[in-house]
Amino acid sequence: MTVDIGGRLRYLRMAHNLSQRELAKRAGVTNSTISLIESNATNPSVGALKRITDAIPIGLAEFFSFEPDRPRQAFYTAEDLTEIGKGPISYRQVGHNLFGRSLQILKECYQPGADTGKIPLTHDGEEGGIVLSGRLEVTVEDERRILGPGDAYYFDSRRPHRFRCVGASVCEVISACTPPSF
């Protein structure tokens, strides 16, 4: 039997309205530790998981025993999308609770100049997206392209990657990744 530790942690963190950054601060771990656990890219030690669950707060026994209901909602209005981004990049997620789901769908909005960071992202899975408006520079390892409306990307997320809005206009993207990585 496998336990989706990352999905459980993400579900509980979001149910308690905590950002990854806030939970990491409360638990005394790095933001990347929370991100890696939630994407199931790493398994935390019992001690680290205890510090994290204490910061929510929830006991380890309760953490492993609860089973949140799988979402049954099939349709979402624009107002139903859950904001999980911060600052100049908006990530509006389809569905609040991704526990037990293997696909994450986002409507992304990058303000001019917005960037996912100088350090490339890497995580297990695959991701793809279609640019709706604006121009998005996508870097995957040593390949770099500027994509415009109607252009798309799709790659193995273990390859280092980065996104940046170029030009004076907001860039909107519809993306999907599996497994969920936020």
PDB file of C-alpha atoms in Angstrom:
ATOM      1  CA  MET A   1       0.000   0.000   0.000  1.00  0.00           C
ATOM      2  CA  THR A   2       1.372   3.409  -0.919  1.00  0.00           C
ATOM      3  CA  VAL A   3       0.459   6.602   0.887  1.00  0.00           C
ATOM      4  CA  ASP A   4       0.319   9.886  -0.998  1.00  0.00           C
ATOM      5  CA  ILE A   5       2.196  11.917   1.619  1.00  0.00           C
ATOM      6  CA  GLY A   6       2.585  14.872  -0.733  1.00  0.00           C
ATOM      7  CA  GLY A   7      -1.115  14.969  -1.603  1.00  0.00           C
ATOM      8  CA  ARG A   8      -2.115  14.725   2.059  1.00  0.00           C
ATOM      9  CA  LEU A   9       0.277  17.515   3.027  1.00  0.00           C
ATOM     10  CA  ARG A  10      -0.907  19.766   0.166  1.00  0.00           C
ATOM     11  CA  TYR A  11      -4.557  19.104   1.086  1.00  0.00           C
ATOM     12  CA  LEU A  12      -4.012  19.927   4.768  1.00  0.00           C
ATOM     13  CA  ARG A  13      -1.870  22.990   4.048  1.00  0.00           C
ATOM     14  CA  MET A  14      -4.497  24.421   1.708  1.00  0.00           C
ATOM     15  CA  ALA A  15      -7.343  23.483   4.089  1.00  0.00           C
ATOM     16  CA  HIS A  16      -5.576  25.571   6.738  1.00  0.00           C
ATOM     17  CA  ASN A  17      -4.987  28.446   4.265  1.00  0.00           C
ATOM     18  CA  LEU A  18      -1.215  28.189   4.552  1.00  0.00           C
ATOM     19  CA  SER A  19       1.232  28.971   1.765  1.00  0.00           C
ATOM     20  CA  GLN A  20       4.207  26.675   1.296  1.00  0.00           C
ATOM     21  CA  ARG A  21       6.399  29.523   2.537  1.00  0.00           C
ATOM     22  CA  GLU A  22       4.352  30.032   5.727  1.00  0.00           C
ATOM     23  CA  LEU A  23       4.252  26.322   6.546  1.00  0.00           C
ATOM     24  CA  ALA A  24       8.006  26.039   5.964  1.00  0.00           C
ATOM     25  CA  LYS A  25       8.638  29.009   8.266  1.00  0.00           C
ATOM     26  CA  ARG A  26       6.431  27.543  11.010  1.00  0.00           C
ATOM     27  CA  ALA A  27       8.064  24.116  10.708  1.00  0.00           C
ATOM     28  CA  GLY A  28      11.638  25.400  10.486  1.00  0.00           C
ATOM     29  CA  VAL A  29      12.296  23.837   7.076  1.00  0.00           C
ATOM     30  CA  THR A  30      12.973  25.333   3.644  1.00  0.00           C
ATOM     31  CA  ASN A  31      10.258  26.205   1.110  1.00  0.00           C
ATOM     32  CA  SER A  32      11.836  23.732  -1.297  1.00  0.00           C
ATOM     33  CA  THR A  33      11.449  20.951   1.289  1.00  0.00           C
ATOM     34  CA  ILE A  34       7.682  21.526   1.413  1.00  0.00           C
ATOM     35  CA  SER A  35       7.522  21.721  -2.386  1.00  0.00           C
ATOM     36  CA  LEU A  36       9.521  18.506  -2.852  1.00  0.00           C
ATOM     37  CA  ILE A  37       7.370  16.632  -0.332  1.00  0.00           C
ATOM     38  CA  GLU A  38       4.113  17.881  -1.875  1.00  0.00           C
ATOM     39  CA  SER A  39       5.218  16.801  -5.346  1.00  0.00           C
ATOM     40  CA  ASN A  40       6.285  13.407  -3.902  1.00  0.00           C
ATOM     41  CA  ALA A  41       9.813  14.049  -5.159  1.00  0.00           C
ATOM     42  CA  THR A  42      11.186  13.207  -1.703  1.00  0.00           C
ATOM     43  CA  ASN A  43      10.010  11.321   1.348  1.00  0.00           C
ATOM     44  CA  PRO A  44      10.518  13.221   4.603  1.00  0.00           C
ATOM     45  CA  SER A  45      12.024  11.606   7.672  1.00  0.00           C
ATOM     46  CA  VAL A  46       9.581  10.923  10.485  1.00  0.00           C
ATOM     47  CA  GLY A  47      11.146  13.789  12.461  1.00  0.00           C
ATOM     48  CA  ALA A  48      10.772  16.273   9.593  1.00  0.00           C
ATOM     49  CA  LEU A  49       7.187  15.193   8.939  1.00  0.00           C
ATOM     50  CA  LYS A  50       6.399  15.564  12.660  1.00  0.00           C
ATOM     51  CA  ARG A  51       7.773  19.144  12.667  1.00  0.00           C
ATOM     52  CA  ILE A  52       5.699  19.943   9.579  1.00  0.00           C
ATOM     53  CA  THR A  53       2.472  18.390  10.873  1.00  0.00           C
ATOM     54  CA  ASP A  54       2.960  20.106  14.249  1.00  0.00           C
ATOM     55  CA  ALA A  55       3.100  23.419  12.374  1.00  0.00           C
ATOM     56  CA  ILE A  56      -0.332  22.829  10.773  1.00  0.00           C
ATOM     57  CA  PRO A  57      -1.232  21.591  13.627  1.00  0.00           C
ATOM     58  CA  ILE A  58      -2.212  17.931  13.241  1.00  0.00           C
ATOM     59  CA  GLY A  59      -0.795  14.772  14.814  1.00  0.00           C
ATOM     60  CA  LEU A  60       1.021  12.134  12.783  1.00  0.00           C
ATOM     61  CA  ALA A  61      -1.653   9.522  13.541  1.00  0.00           C
ATOM     62  CA  GLU A  62      -4.382  11.815  12.248  1.00  0.00           C
ATOM     63  CA  PHE A  63      -2.244  12.763   9.232  1.00  0.00           C
ATOM     64  CA  PHE A  64      -2.029   9.112   8.155  1.00  0.00           C
ATOM     65  CA  SER A  65      -5.578   8.105   9.114  1.00  0.00           C
ATOM     66  CA  PHE A  66      -7.738  10.767   7.450  1.00  0.00           C
ATOM     67  CA  GLU A  67      -9.092  10.261   3.946  1.00  0.00           C
ATOM     68  CA  PRO A  68     -10.406  13.465   2.418  1.00  0.00           C
ATOM     69  CA  ASP A  69     -13.280  13.076   0.012  1.00  0.00           C
ATOM     70  CA  ARG A  70     -12.276  13.033  -3.610  1.00  0.00           C
ATOM     71  CA  PRO A  71     -13.760  16.030  -5.364  1.00  0.00           C
ATOM     72  CA  ARG A  72     -16.828  15.223  -7.417  1.00  0.00           C
ATOM     73  CA  GLN A  73     -17.192  18.635  -9.020  1.00  0.00           C
ATOM     74  CA  ALA A  74     -16.810  18.424 -12.788  1.00  0.00           C
ATOM     75  CA  PHE A  75     -17.361  22.033 -13.881  1.00  0.00           C
ATOM     76  CA  TYR A  76     -15.796  25.242 -12.597  1.00  0.00           C
ATOM     77  CA  THR A  77     -16.654  28.883 -13.167  1.00  0.00           C
ATOM     78  CA  ALA A  78     -13.865  31.444 -13.391  1.00  0.00           C
ATOM     79  CA  GLU A  79     -14.652  32.379  -9.771  1.00  0.00           C
ATOM     80  CA  ASP A  80     -14.187  28.742  -8.666  1.00  0.00           C
ATOM     81  CA  LEU A  81     -10.519  28.648  -9.684  1.00  0.00           C
ATOM     82  CA  THR A  82      -8.183  28.639  -6.664  1.00  0.00           C
ATOM     83  CA  GLU A  83      -5.345  31.182  -6.629  1.00  0.00           C
ATOM     84  CA  ILE A  84      -2.134  29.429  -5.608  1.00  0.00           C
ATOM     85  CA  GLY A  85       0.358  31.961  -6.985  1.00  0.00           C
ATOM     86  CA  LYS A  86       1.814  35.068  -5.457  1.00  0.00           C
ATOM     87  CA  GLY A  87       3.182  38.364  -6.685  1.00  0.00           C
ATOM     88  CA  PRO A  88       3.637  38.988 -10.408  1.00  0.00           C
ATOM     89  CA  ILE A  89       2.621  35.438 -11.423  1.00  0.00           C
ATOM     90  CA  SER A  90      -0.932  34.245 -10.888  1.00  0.00           C
ATOM     91  CA  TYR A  91      -1.621  30.517 -10.923  1.00  0.00           C
ATOM     92  CA  ARG A  92      -5.370  29.816 -10.866  1.00  0.00           C
ATOM     93  CA  GLN A  93      -5.912  26.108 -10.298  1.00  0.00           C
ATOM     94  CA  VAL A  94      -8.907  24.087 -11.481  1.00  0.00           C
ATOM     95  CA  GLY A  95     -10.178  22.474  -8.268  1.00  0.00           C
ATOM     96  CA  HIS A  96      -9.281  23.419  -4.712  1.00  0.00           C
ATOM     97  CA  ASN A  97      -8.393  19.922  -3.540  1.00  0.00           C
ATOM     98  CA  LEU A  98      -6.115  17.845  -5.763  1.00  0.00           C
ATOM     99  CA  PHE A  99      -5.806  15.012  -3.242  1.00  0.00           C
ATOM    100  CA  GLY A 100      -5.920  11.717  -5.112  1.00  0.00           C
ATOM    101  CA  ARG A 101      -5.780  13.407  -8.504  1.00  0.00           C
ATOM    102  CA  SER A 102      -2.975  12.907 -10.971  1.00  0.00           C
ATOM    103  CA  LEU A 103      -3.448  16.013 -13.128  1.00  0.00           C
ATOM    104  CA  GLN A 104      -3.130  19.696 -12.275  1.00  0.00           C
ATOM    105  CA  ILE A 105      -4.588  22.307 -14.640  1.00  0.00           C
ATOM    106  CA  LEU A 106      -3.687  25.978 -14.269  1.00  0.00           C
ATOM    107  CA  LYS A 107      -4.604  29.287 -15.838  1.00  0.00           C
ATOM    108  CA  GLU A 108      -1.356  31.219 -15.523  1.00  0.00           C
ATOM    109  CA  CYS A 109      -1.019  34.982 -15.805  1.00  0.00           C
ATOM    110  CA  TYR A 110       2.452  36.562 -15.957  1.00  0.00           C
ATOM    111  CA  GLN A 111       2.830  40.303 -15.527  1.00  0.00           C
ATOM    112  CA  PRO A 112       5.385  41.941 -17.875  1.00  0.00           C
ATOM    113  CA  GLY A 113       8.861  40.896 -16.753  1.00  0.00           C
ATOM    114  CA  ALA A 114       7.564  38.210 -14.364  1.00  0.00           C
ATOM    115  CA  ASP A 115       9.902  35.244 -14.061  1.00  0.00           C
ATOM    116  CA  THR A 116       9.771  31.883 -12.260  1.00  0.00           C
ATOM    117  CA  GLY A 117      13.288  32.598 -10.971  1.00  0.00           C
ATOM    118  CA  LYS A 118      16.917  32.458 -11.969  1.00  0.00           C
ATOM    119  CA  ILE A 119      17.258  28.916 -10.621  1.00  0.00           C
ATOM    120  CA  PRO A 120      15.509  26.530 -13.026  1.00  0.00           C
ATOM    121  CA  LEU A 121      12.625  24.414 -11.765  1.00  0.00           C
ATOM    122  CA  THR A 122      12.811  20.609 -11.755  1.00  0.00           C
ATOM    123  CA  HIS A 123      10.306  18.035 -10.508  1.00  0.00           C
ATOM    124  CA  ASP A 124       8.973  14.640 -11.468  1.00  0.00           C
ATOM    125  CA  GLY A 125       6.375  14.413 -14.181  1.00  0.00           C
ATOM    126  CA  GLU A 126       5.448  16.108 -17.418  1.00  0.00           C
ATOM    127  CA  GLU A 127       3.962  19.482 -18.206  1.00  0.00           C
ATOM    128  CA  GLY A 128       2.604  21.325 -21.155  1.00  0.00           C
ATOM    129  CA  GLY A 129       0.789  24.517 -21.974  1.00  0.00           C
ATOM    130  CA  ILE A 130      -0.626  26.772 -24.660  1.00  0.00           C
ATOM    131  CA  VAL A 131      -0.024  30.526 -24.717  1.00  0.00           C
ATOM    132  CA  LEU A 132      -3.307  32.438 -25.000  1.00  0.00           C
ATOM    133  CA  SER A 133      -1.937  35.979 -25.085  1.00  0.00           C
ATOM    134  CA  GLY A 134       1.339  37.848 -24.716  1.00  0.00           C
ATOM    135  CA  ARG A 135       4.803  36.383 -25.168  1.00  0.00           C
ATOM    136  CA  LEU A 136       6.408  33.782 -22.930  1.00  0.00           C
ATOM    137  CA  GLU A 137      10.074  32.861 -22.961  1.00  0.00           C
ATOM    138  CA  VAL A 138      10.405  29.169 -22.081  1.00  0.00           C
ATOM    139  CA  THR A 139      13.807  27.702 -21.297  1.00  0.00           C
ATOM    140  CA  VAL A 140      14.208  23.917 -21.067  1.00  0.00           C
ATOM    141  CA  GLU A 141      17.806  22.926 -20.330  1.00  0.00           C
ATOM    142  CA  ASP A 142      19.832  24.714 -23.035  1.00  0.00           C
ATOM    143  CA  GLU A 143      16.856  25.322 -25.379  1.00  0.00           C
ATOM    144  CA  ARG A 144      15.101  28.697 -25.268  1.00  0.00           C
ATOM    145  CA  ARG A 145      12.069  29.813 -27.252  1.00  0.00           C
ATOM    146  CA  ILE A 146       9.771  32.806 -27.199  1.00  0.00           C
ATOM    147  CA  LEU A 147       6.199  31.623 -27.629  1.00  0.00           C
ATOM    148  CA  GLY A 148       3.232  33.716 -28.701  1.00  0.00           C
ATOM    149  CA  PRO A 149      -0.539  33.157 -28.852  1.00  0.00           C
ATOM    150  CA  GLY A 150      -1.351  29.648 -30.049  1.00  0.00           C
ATOM    151  CA  ASP A 151       2.195  28.352 -29.499  1.00  0.00           C
ATOM    152  CA  ALA A 152       2.713  25.510 -27.032  1.00  0.00           C
ATOM    153  CA  TYR A 153       5.276  23.611 -24.986  1.00  0.00           C
ATOM    154  CA  TYR A 154       5.419  20.065 -23.612  1.00  0.00           C
ATOM    155  CA  PHE A 155       8.364  18.434 -21.826  1.00  0.00           C
ATOM    156  CA  ASP A 156       9.572  16.078 -19.109  1.00  0.00           C
ATOM    157  CA  SER A 157       9.595  18.217 -15.941  1.00  0.00           C
ATOM    158  CA  ARG A 158      12.788  16.597 -14.693  1.00  0.00           C
ATOM    159  CA  ARG A 159      14.560  18.729 -17.291  1.00  0.00           C
ATOM    160  CA  PRO A 160      15.535  22.091 -15.719  1.00  0.00           C
ATOM    161  CA  HIS A 161      13.066  24.739 -16.910  1.00  0.00           C
ATOM    162  CA  ARG A 162      12.111  28.373 -16.464  1.00  0.00           C
ATOM    163  CA  PHE A 163       9.345  30.724 -17.662  1.00  0.00           C
ATOM    164  CA  ARG A 164       9.512  34.495 -18.226  1.00  0.00           C
ATOM    165  CA  CYS A 165       7.052  37.018 -19.660  1.00  0.00           C
ATOM    166  CA  VAL A 166       8.744  39.113 -22.327  1.00  0.00           C
ATOM    167  CA  GLY A 167       7.343  42.287 -23.823  1.00  0.00           C
ATOM    168  CA  ALA A 168       5.028  44.939 -22.428  1.00  0.00           C
ATOM    169  CA  SER A 169       1.851  42.822 -22.339  1.00  0.00           C
ATOM    170  CA  VAL A 170       0.525  40.372 -19.781  1.00  0.00           C
ATOM    171  CA  CYS A 171       1.015  36.743 -20.849  1.00  0.00           C
ATOM    172  CA  GLU A 172      -1.746  34.187 -20.244  1.00  0.00           C
ATOM    173  CA  VAL A 173      -1.178  30.439 -20.463  1.00  0.00           C
ATOM    174  CA  ILE A 174      -3.312  27.355 -19.887  1.00  0.00           C
ATOM    175  CA  SER A 175      -1.077  24.591 -18.549  1.00  0.00           C
ATOM    176  CA  ALA A 176      -1.283  21.092 -17.164  1.00  0.00           C
ATOM    177  CA  CYS A 177       1.160  18.927 -15.279  1.00  0.00           C
ATOM    178  CA  THR A 178       1.136  15.437 -13.938  1.00  0.00           C
ATOM    179  CA  PRO A 179       1.519  14.708 -11.131  1.00  0.00           C
ATOM    180  CA  PRO A 180       0.406  17.969  -9.477  1.00  0.00           C
ATOM    181  CA  SER A 181       3.531  19.901  -8.483  1.00  0.00           C
ATOM    182  CA  PHE A 182       2.243  22.856  -6.432  1.00  0.00           C
TER     183      PHE A 182
END
